[in-house]
Tab-separated table of C-alpha atoms in Angstrom:
chain	number	residue	atom	x	y	z
F	1075	MET	CA	-16.966	-3.354	11.180
F	1076	ASN	CA	-14.802	-1.764	8.497
F	1077	LEU	CA	-17.095	-0.663	5.691
F	1078	LEU	CA	-14.513	-0.746	2.904
F	1079	THR	CA	-12.494	-3.814	3.766
F	1080	ASP	CA	-15.689	-5.727	4.639
F	1081	ASN	CA	-17.053	-4.880	1.182
F	1082	PRO	CA	-14.328	-5.288	-1.458
F	1083	GLU	CA	-16.589	-4.292	-4.336
F	1084	LEU	CA	-17.422	-1.035	-2.555
F	1085	TYR	CA	-13.694	-0.523	-1.938
F	1086	GLU	CA	-12.996	-0.736	-5.665
F	1087	HIS	CA	-15.970	1.519	-6.417
F	1088	GLN	CA	-14.652	4.112	-3.900
F	1089	PHE	CA	-11.098	3.884	-5.248
F	1090	PRO	CA	-11.346	2.960	-8.948
F	1091	ASP	CA	-8.315	2.153	-11.079
F	1092	PRO	CA	-9.838	1.201	-14.444
F	1093	GLU	CA	-6.525	1.622	-16.294
F	1094	HIS	CA	-4.628	-0.513	-13.747
F	1095	VAL	CA	-2.110	2.272	-13.207
F	1096	ALA	CA	-0.839	0.753	-9.940
F	1097	ALA	CA	-0.186	-2.675	-11.494
F	1098	ARG	CA	1.431	-1.145	-14.594
F	1099	PHE	CA	3.617	0.954	-12.303
F	1100	VAL	CA	4.870	-2.257	-10.686
F	1101	HIS	CA	5.505	-3.912	-14.070
F	1102	ASP	CA	7.368	-0.884	-15.387
F	1103	VAL	CA	9.539	-0.598	-12.272
F	1104	VAL	CA	10.316	-4.309	-12.231
F	1105	THR	CA	11.257	-4.117	-15.917
F	1106	ARG	CA	13.378	-0.989	-15.432
F	1107	PHE	CA	15.363	-2.519	-12.576
F	1108	GLY	CA	15.649	-6.042	-13.940
F	1109	GLY	CA	13.402	-7.985	-11.589
F	1110	GLY	CA	12.027	-11.482	-12.145
F	1111	ARG	CA	8.468	-12.726	-12.547
F	1112	ASP	CA	7.746	-14.548	-9.284
F	1113	LEU	CA	6.008	-11.830	-7.264
F	1114	LEU	CA	4.496	-11.510	-3.767
F	1115	ASP	CA	2.051	-8.666	-3.057
F	1116	ILE	CA	1.818	-7.737	0.633
F	1117	GLY	CA	-1.505	-6.109	1.575
F	1118	CYS	CA	-2.996	-7.290	-1.715
F	1119	GLY	CA	-6.529	-6.159	-0.831
F	1120	THR	CA	-9.120	-6.906	-3.500
F	1121	GLY	CA	-6.460	-8.444	-5.735
F	1122	ARG	CA	-6.934	-5.905	-8.504
F	1123	ASP	CA	-3.197	-5.344	-8.947
F	1124	ALA	CA	-2.198	-8.948	-8.364
F	1125	GLY	CA	-4.823	-10.163	-10.809
F	1126	TRP	CA	-3.578	-7.852	-13.592
F	1127	LEU	CA	0.002	-8.898	-12.999
F	1128	SER	CA	-0.958	-12.590	-13.058
F	1129	ARG	CA	-2.617	-12.032	-16.449
F	1130	ASN	CA	0.473	-10.307	-17.757
F	1131	GLY	CA	3.300	-12.769	-17.300
F	1132	TYR	CA	3.795	-12.920	-13.528
F	1133	ARG	CA	3.391	-15.822	-11.111
F	1134	VAL	CA	1.714	-13.982	-8.260
F	1135	ALA	CA	0.993	-14.695	-4.597
F	1136	GLY	CA	-0.655	-12.346	-2.134
F	1137	VAL	CA	-1.005	-11.797	1.616
F	1138	ASP	CA	-3.746	-9.815	3.340
F	1139	SER	CA	-5.178	-9.689	6.844
F	1140	SER	CA	-8.851	-9.266	5.753
F	1141	GLU	CA	-10.889	-12.437	5.371
F	1142	ASN	CA	-13.355	-10.661	3.076
F	1143	MET	CA	-10.616	-9.396	0.805
F	1144	ILE	CA	-9.094	-12.860	0.604
F	1145	ALA	CA	-12.485	-14.410	-0.248
F	1146	HIS	CA	-12.988	-11.760	-2.967
F	1147	MET	CA	-9.550	-12.485	-4.433
F	1148	ARG	CA	-10.184	-16.224	-4.545
F	1149	GLU	CA	-13.448	-15.658	-6.393
F	1150	HIS	CA	-12.261	-13.019	-8.875
F	1151	HIS	CA	-8.554	-13.788	-9.270
F	1152	PRO	CA	-8.187	-17.572	-8.873
F	1153	ALA	CA	-4.747	-17.627	-10.526
F	1154	VAL	CA	-3.303	-15.722	-7.546
F	1155	ASP	CA	-2.153	-17.846	-4.617
F	1156	VAL	CA	-3.395	-15.934	-1.594
F	1157	ALA	CA	-2.917	-16.358	2.149
F	1158	LEU	CA	-4.659	-14.823	5.150
F	1159	ALA	CA	-1.818	-13.516	7.328
F	1160	ASP	CA	-0.392	-10.573	9.213
F	1161	MET	CA	2.374	-8.676	7.364
F	1162	ARG	CA	4.565	-8.910	10.473
F	1163	SER	CA	4.451	-12.660	10.793
F	1164	PHE	CA	3.583	-14.313	7.421
F	1165	ASP	CA	5.529	-17.439	6.501
F	1166	LEU	CA	4.915	-18.921	3.061
F	1167	ASP	CA	7.935	-21.221	3.029
F	1168	ARG	CA	9.100	-19.995	-0.377
F	1169	ARG	CA	11.056	-17.107	-1.945
F	1170	PHE	CA	10.209	-14.650	-4.688
F	1171	ASP	CA	11.966	-12.451	-7.255
F	1172	VAL	CA	9.879	-9.399	-6.354
F	1173	MET	CA	7.906	-8.210	-3.359
F	1174	THR	CA	5.464	-5.304	-3.563
F	1175	CYS	CA	3.750	-3.303	-0.801
F	1176	LEU	CA	1.544	-0.575	-2.245
F	1177	ASP	CA	-0.940	2.063	-1.110
F	1178	SER	CA	0.816	2.772	2.213
F	1179	ALA	CA	0.320	-0.801	3.494
F	1180	MET	CA	3.824	-0.734	4.950
F	1181	LEU	CA	2.764	2.179	7.141
F	1182	TYR	CA	0.378	0.000	9.146
F	1183	CYS	CA	3.573	-1.062	10.877
F	1184	HIS	CA	3.325	1.678	13.525
F	1185	THR	CA	6.373	0.971	15.657
F	1186	ASN	CA	10.064	0.483	14.969
F	1187	ALA	CA	9.687	-3.091	16.146
F	1188	ASP	CA	6.842	-3.643	13.662
F	1189	LEU	CA	8.891	-2.254	10.787
F	1190	THR	CA	11.892	-4.369	11.772
F	1191	VAL	CA	9.975	-7.661	11.799
F	1192	PHE	CA	8.139	-6.787	8.587
F	1193	LEU	CA	11.391	-6.175	6.766
F	1194	GLU	CA	12.800	-9.356	8.231
F	1195	ARG	CA	9.814	-11.223	6.732
F	1196	CYS	CA	10.491	-9.508	3.396
F	1197	ARG	CA	14.133	-10.560	3.497
F	1198	ALA	CA	13.173	-14.141	4.336
F	1199	HIS	CA	10.820	-14.320	1.301
F	1200	LEU	CA	13.052	-12.687	-1.325
F	1201	LEU	CA	15.689	-14.427	-3.353
F	1202	PRO	CA	19.196	-12.899	-3.209
F	1203	GLY	CA	19.166	-9.924	-5.550
F	1204	GLY	CA	15.320	-9.730	-5.392
F	1205	LEU	CA	13.451	-6.446	-5.590
F	1206	PHE	CA	11.337	-4.763	-2.926
F	1207	VAL	CA	8.932	-2.167	-4.332
F	1208	ALA	CA	6.866	-0.031	-1.975
F	1209	GLU	CA	4.600	3.002	-2.394
F	1210	MET	CA	3.346	5.080	0.551
F	1211	ARG	CA	2.664	8.488	2.053
F	1212	ASN	CA	5.760	10.663	2.486
F	1213	GLY	CA	6.424	11.873	6.008
F	1214	ALA	CA	8.612	14.705	4.667
F	1215	PHE	CA	5.568	16.192	2.922
F	1216	PHE	CA	4.124	17.224	6.274
F	1217	LEU	CA	7.173	19.238	7.260
F	1218	GLY	CA	5.912	22.198	5.258
F	1219	ASN	CA	2.367	21.344	4.211
F	1220	THR	CA	-0.903	21.270	6.130
F	1221	GLU	CA	-3.359	21.003	3.221
F	1222	LEU	CA	-4.328	17.409	4.097
F	1223	LEU	CA	-4.849	18.388	7.762
F	1224	ASP	CA	-7.110	21.405	7.263
F	1225	GLY	CA	-10.755	20.673	8.019
F	1226	VAL	CA	-13.055	17.754	7.289
F	1227	ARG	CA	-13.239	16.214	3.820
F	1228	THR	CA	-16.595	14.932	2.686
F	1229	ARG	CA	-17.059	12.409	-0.092
F	1230	SER	CA	-20.067	10.445	-1.357
F	1231	VAL	CA	-20.267	7.288	-3.415
F	1232	THR	CA	-23.328	5.392	-4.655
F	1233	TRP	CA	-23.142	1.621	-4.570
F	1234	ARG	CA	-25.984	-0.809	-5.255
F	1235	GLY	CA	-28.488	2.035	-5.117
F	1236	THR	CA	-27.344	3.396	-1.734
F	1237	GLU	CA	-25.413	6.606	-1.247
F	1238	TYR	CA	-22.600	6.373	1.284
F	1239	THR	CA	-21.165	9.620	2.641
F	1240	SER	CA	-17.858	9.820	4.507
F	1241	ASN	CA	-16.447	12.683	6.588
F	1242	THR	CA	-12.716	12.342	7.141
F	1243	GLU	CA	-10.367	14.148	9.531
F	1244	LEU	CA	-6.584	13.721	9.584
F	1245	TRP	CA	-4.138	14.864	12.256
F	1246	ILE	CA	-0.586	14.148	13.262
F	1247	ASP	CA	0.316	12.336	16.480
F	1248	HIS	CA	3.825	13.753	16.793
F	1249	ALA	CA	4.943	11.609	19.693
F	1250	ALA	CA	4.091	8.360	17.891
F	1251	GLN	CA	5.001	9.717	14.456
F	1252	LEU	CA	1.621	8.666	13.143
F	1253	LEU	CA	-0.882	10.227	10.780
F	1254	ARG	CA	-4.213	9.461	12.424
F	1255	ARG	CA	-7.578	9.341	10.679
F	1256	ARG	CA	-11.147	9.487	11.909
F	1257	ARG	CA	-13.720	8.659	9.249
F	1258	THR	CA	-17.485	8.771	9.860
F	1259	TRP	CA	-19.785	6.971	7.422
F	1260	GLU	CA	-23.487	7.661	6.990
F	1261	TRP	CA	-26.097	6.025	4.782
F	1262	ALA	CA	-29.882	5.761	4.729
F	1263	GLU	CA	-30.204	2.273	6.259
F	1264	ARG	CA	-28.026	3.104	9.259
F	1265	THR	CA	-29.489	4.994	12.193
F	1266	GLU	CA	-26.161	5.925	13.791
F	1267	PRO	CA	-22.982	6.988	11.991
F	1268	LEU	CA	-20.248	4.387	11.673
F	1269	VAL	CA	-17.000	5.754	13.113
F	1270	GLN	CA	-13.727	4.203	12.016
F	1271	ARG	CA	-10.245	5.082	13.227
F	1272	SER	CA	-6.920	4.174	11.653
F	1273	ALA	CA	-3.373	5.441	11.462
F	1274	TRP	CA	-0.243	5.300	9.309
F	1275	ARG	CA	3.357	5.531	10.420
F	1276	LEU	CA	5.021	8.596	8.909
F	1277	LEU	CA	8.377	7.593	7.468
F	1278	PHE	CA	10.910	10.102	6.199
F	1279	PRO	CA	13.025	9.320	3.125
F	1280	GLN	CA	16.337	8.976	4.926
F	1281	GLU	CA	14.679	7.024	7.727
F	1282	LEU	CA	13.297	4.566	5.190
F	1283	ARG	CA	16.671	4.289	3.496
F	1284	HIS	CA	18.316	3.525	6.856
F	1285	LEU	CA	15.728	0.863	7.808
F	1286	LEU	CA	16.193	-0.891	4.492
F	1287	ASP	CA	19.955	-0.776	4.786
F	1288	LEU	CA	19.794	-2.382	8.229
F	1289	ALA	CA	17.540	-5.100	6.822
F	1290	GLY	CA	20.053	-5.996	4.131
F	1291	PHE	CA	18.709	-3.948	1.187
F	1292	GLU	CA	20.420	-1.602	-1.231
F	1293	VAL	CA	18.131	1.268	-2.235
F	1294	LEU	CA	18.137	1.651	-6.031
F	1295	ALA	CA	15.606	4.456	-6.296
F	1296	LEU	CA	13.767	6.735	-3.889
F	1297	PHE	CA	11.394	9.228	-5.469
F	1298	ASP	CA	8.217	11.201	-4.835
F	1299	SER	CA	6.954	11.526	-8.397
F	1300	PRO	CA	5.618	10.245	-10.617
F	1301	GLY	CA	3.757	7.223	-9.293
F	1302	PRO	CA	0.393	5.514	-9.439
F	1303	ARG	CA	-1.253	8.054	-7.094
F	1304	THR	CA	0.565	11.284	-7.930
F	1305	ASP	CA	-0.844	14.281	-9.823
F	1306	GLN	CA	1.817	13.831	-12.493
F	1307	PRO	CA	0.785	10.713	-14.438
F	1308	TRP	CA	3.021	7.683	-14.330
F	1309	THR	CA	4.648	6.502	-17.584
F	1310	ALA	CA	7.141	3.685	-18.142
F	1311	ASP	CA	9.947	6.044	-19.250
F	1312	ALA	CA	9.276	8.742	-16.649
F	1313	PRO	CA	12.281	10.446	-14.981
F	1314	LEU	CA	12.102	9.932	-11.213
F	1315	SER	CA	12.027	13.030	-9.026
F	1316	GLY	CA	14.481	13.063	-6.156
F	1317	GLU	CA	13.094	16.179	-4.491
F	1318	LEU	CA	11.166	13.968	-2.055
F	1319	SER	CA	8.854	16.761	-0.965
F	1320	GLY	CA	5.628	15.421	-2.523
F	1321	ASP	CA	2.916	13.604	-0.627
F	1322	ARG	CA	3.833	10.128	-1.983
F	1323	LEU	CA	7.061	8.199	-1.483
F	1324	HIS	CA	8.221	5.330	-3.705
F	1325	VAL	CA	11.161	3.047	-3.065
F	1326	VAL	CA	12.868	0.311	-5.094
F	1327	ALA	CA	15.431	-1.711	-3.202
F	1328	ARG	CA	17.446	-4.846	-3.951
F	1329	LEU	CA	18.217	-7.507	-1.359
F	1330	ARG	CA	21.980	-7.609	-1.076
F	1331	ARG	CA	23.443	-11.022	-1.863
F	1332	ASP	CA	25.666	-10.756	1.212
F	1333	GLY	CA	22.820	-9.496	3.431
F	1334	CYS	CA	20.555	-12.538	3.452
F	1335	GLN	CA	19.940	-14.798	6.364
């Protein structure tokens, strides 16, 4: 059981985006760097971003590994062509102008082998000159900051008359280069807490640049702020910070025309 991915409406209630900042971020970046309008969203989740893009001039497809998320998308965003698949092995037998991978979805590729095959799948599904847009946690942030690792963070959300309380701990697995998470959920109808464990690969800016180069991509922009989840609000004309010390990392890369297979 995964409380949030099993309940897409609760997921959106826990992580609201009423102004569709994440989807508008994608549109602005695609516009700024001259991308096309056929778009594939990897780790599309509830389809909130894909749905907005499909209503605003894009022909959108999505891939996710959660059956409940896919069912939710098909009900609420029927214009999006979705597929249940693993991000390391999906095969849609078509190519796109743009590929997006938001909210640290890329970091569920924990090993170098996972990252390599994922980027191979991206290359196989992008047209020559196509854009890859990703947003994730920034491994470099943890070189000098421990604020996300100090103590337990408690958060409550009320959904359908029930209050759900989560207690979250984060720590770094240095050997595996992973940020690990233990989240415990409690609510009135449950007698025992629900414990969920997950992890994200921590990628450093130059490491990400190198992986993309090996996969046949030219990095056009690599920045920590602003973005859809940064303290500094995203705007279409925002200058992009190259300090790369913030807790989020954003990359825009173009598939080289001579690097396709």
